[in-house]
mmCIF file of C-alpha atoms in Angstrom:
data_model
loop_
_atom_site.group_PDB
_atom_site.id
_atom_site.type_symbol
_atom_site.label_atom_id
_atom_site.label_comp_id
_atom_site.label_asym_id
_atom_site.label_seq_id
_atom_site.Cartn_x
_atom_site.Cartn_y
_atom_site.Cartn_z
ATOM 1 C CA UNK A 11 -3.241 7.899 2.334
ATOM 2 C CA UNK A 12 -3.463 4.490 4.179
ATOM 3 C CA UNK A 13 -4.249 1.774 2.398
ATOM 4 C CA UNK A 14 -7.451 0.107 3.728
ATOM 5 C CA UNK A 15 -6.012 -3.083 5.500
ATOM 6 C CA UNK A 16 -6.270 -6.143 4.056
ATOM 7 C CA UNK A 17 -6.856 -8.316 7.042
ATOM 8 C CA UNK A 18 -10.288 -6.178 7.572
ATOM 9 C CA UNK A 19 -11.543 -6.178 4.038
ATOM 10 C CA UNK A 20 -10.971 -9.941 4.251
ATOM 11 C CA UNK A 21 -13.178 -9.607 7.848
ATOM 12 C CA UNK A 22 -16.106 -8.154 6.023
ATOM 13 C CA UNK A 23 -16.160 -10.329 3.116
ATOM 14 C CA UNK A 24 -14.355 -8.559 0.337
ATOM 15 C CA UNK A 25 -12.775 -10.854 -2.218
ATOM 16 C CA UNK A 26 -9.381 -10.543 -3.116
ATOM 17 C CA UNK A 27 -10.320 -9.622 -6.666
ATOM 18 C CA UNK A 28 -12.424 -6.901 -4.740
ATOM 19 C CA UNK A 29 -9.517 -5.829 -2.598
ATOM 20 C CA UNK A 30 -7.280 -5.839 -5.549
ATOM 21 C CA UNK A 31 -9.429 -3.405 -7.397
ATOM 22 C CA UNK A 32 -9.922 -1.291 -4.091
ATOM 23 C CA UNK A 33 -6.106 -0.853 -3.731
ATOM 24 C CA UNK A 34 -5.745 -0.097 -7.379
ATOM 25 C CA UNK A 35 -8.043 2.674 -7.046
ATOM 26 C CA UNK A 36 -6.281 4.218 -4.361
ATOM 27 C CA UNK A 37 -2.790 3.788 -6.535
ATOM 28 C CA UNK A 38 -4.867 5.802 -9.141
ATOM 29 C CA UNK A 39 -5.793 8.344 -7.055
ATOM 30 C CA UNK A 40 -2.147 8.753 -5.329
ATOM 31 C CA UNK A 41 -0.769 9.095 -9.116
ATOM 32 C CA UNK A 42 -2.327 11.774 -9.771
ATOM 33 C CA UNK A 43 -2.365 14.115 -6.444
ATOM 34 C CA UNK A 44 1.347 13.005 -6.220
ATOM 35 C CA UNK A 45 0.554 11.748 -2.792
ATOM 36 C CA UNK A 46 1.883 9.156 -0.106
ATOM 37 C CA UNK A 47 0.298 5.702 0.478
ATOM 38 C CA UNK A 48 1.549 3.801 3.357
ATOM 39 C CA UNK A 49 0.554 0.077 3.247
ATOM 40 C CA UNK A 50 0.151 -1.803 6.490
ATOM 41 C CA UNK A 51 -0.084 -5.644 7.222
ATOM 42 C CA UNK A 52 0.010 -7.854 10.173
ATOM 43 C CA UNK A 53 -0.336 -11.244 8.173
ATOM 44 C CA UNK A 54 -2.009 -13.887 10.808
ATOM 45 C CA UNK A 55 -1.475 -16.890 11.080
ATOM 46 C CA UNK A 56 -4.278 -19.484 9.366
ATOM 47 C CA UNK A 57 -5.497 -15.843 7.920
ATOM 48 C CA UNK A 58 -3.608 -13.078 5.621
ATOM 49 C CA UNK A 59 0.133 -14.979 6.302
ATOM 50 C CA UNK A 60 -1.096 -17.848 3.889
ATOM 51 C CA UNK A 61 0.881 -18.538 0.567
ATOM 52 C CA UNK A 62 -1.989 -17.419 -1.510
ATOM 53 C CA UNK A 63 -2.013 -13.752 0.461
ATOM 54 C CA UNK A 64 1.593 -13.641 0.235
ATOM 55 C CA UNK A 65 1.400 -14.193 -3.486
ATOM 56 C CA UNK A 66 -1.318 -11.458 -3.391
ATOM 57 C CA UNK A 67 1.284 -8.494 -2.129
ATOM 58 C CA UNK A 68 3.875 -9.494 -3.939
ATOM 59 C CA UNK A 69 1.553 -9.006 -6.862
ATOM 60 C CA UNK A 70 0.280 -5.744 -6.003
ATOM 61 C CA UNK A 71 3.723 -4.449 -5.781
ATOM 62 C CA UNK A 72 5.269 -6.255 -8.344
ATOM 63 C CA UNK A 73 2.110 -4.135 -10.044
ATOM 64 C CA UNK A 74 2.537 -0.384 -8.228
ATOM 65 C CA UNK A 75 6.099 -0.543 -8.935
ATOM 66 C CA UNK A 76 5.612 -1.093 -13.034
ATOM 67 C CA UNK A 77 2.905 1.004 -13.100
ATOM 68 C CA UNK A 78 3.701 4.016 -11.124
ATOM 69 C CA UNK A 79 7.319 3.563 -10.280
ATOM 70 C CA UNK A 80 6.838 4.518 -6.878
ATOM 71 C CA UNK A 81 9.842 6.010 -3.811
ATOM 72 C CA UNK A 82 9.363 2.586 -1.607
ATOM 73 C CA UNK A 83 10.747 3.000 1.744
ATOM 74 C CA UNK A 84 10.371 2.346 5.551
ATOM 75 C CA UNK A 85 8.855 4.797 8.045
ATOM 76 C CA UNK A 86 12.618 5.765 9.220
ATOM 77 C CA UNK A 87 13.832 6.632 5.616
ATOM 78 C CA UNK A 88 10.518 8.771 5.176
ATOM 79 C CA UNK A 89 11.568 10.481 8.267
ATOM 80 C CA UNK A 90 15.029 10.942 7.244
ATOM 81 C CA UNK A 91 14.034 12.433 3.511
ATOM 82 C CA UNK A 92 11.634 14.679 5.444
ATOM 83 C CA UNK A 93 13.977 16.149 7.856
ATOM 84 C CA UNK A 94 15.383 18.949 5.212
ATOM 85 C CA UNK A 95 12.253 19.160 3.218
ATOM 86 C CA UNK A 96 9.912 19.904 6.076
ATOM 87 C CA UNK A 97 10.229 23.840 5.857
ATOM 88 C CA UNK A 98 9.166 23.624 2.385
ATOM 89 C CA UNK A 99 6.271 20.981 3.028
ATOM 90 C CA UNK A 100 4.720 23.334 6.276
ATOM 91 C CA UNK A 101 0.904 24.366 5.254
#
């Protein structure tokens, strides 16, 4: 599940509080199918890359990782773990 992106929330006019509780959700949700989140930001300059927004992720994964004590890795190390597993994983 992708998380909905940050920098387009903030587009339409979502709050931070609002986008907070939006991501949350999802982390709910992901807890209890066991699933996969993948979290993606491009922080812009003058827009999501401001000290305030950087504050804001650490946060939320300062958060998902006490909460739900989640694998964290990047794309490659996915790929790796789901070399041997994939047989298992085919629907």
């Amino acid at each position: 599940m992708t998380f909905p992106g940050d920098g387009e929330l903030l587009r339409r006019g979502f709050s931070k509080g609002e986008i907070w509780d939006l991501w949350v959700s999802k982390l709910e949700v992901l807890s209890i199918v066991n699933g996969c989140g993948v979290m993606l930001t491009h922080p812009e300059p003058g827009f999501s890359d401001t000290p305030e927004m950087i504050s804001f992720y650490e946060r939320f994964i300062a958060y998902a990782l006490s909460r739900y004590q989640p694998w964290v890795g990047l794309p490659k190390e996915l790929a790796e773990w789901l070399k041997p597993h994939s047989q298992k994983l085919a629907v």
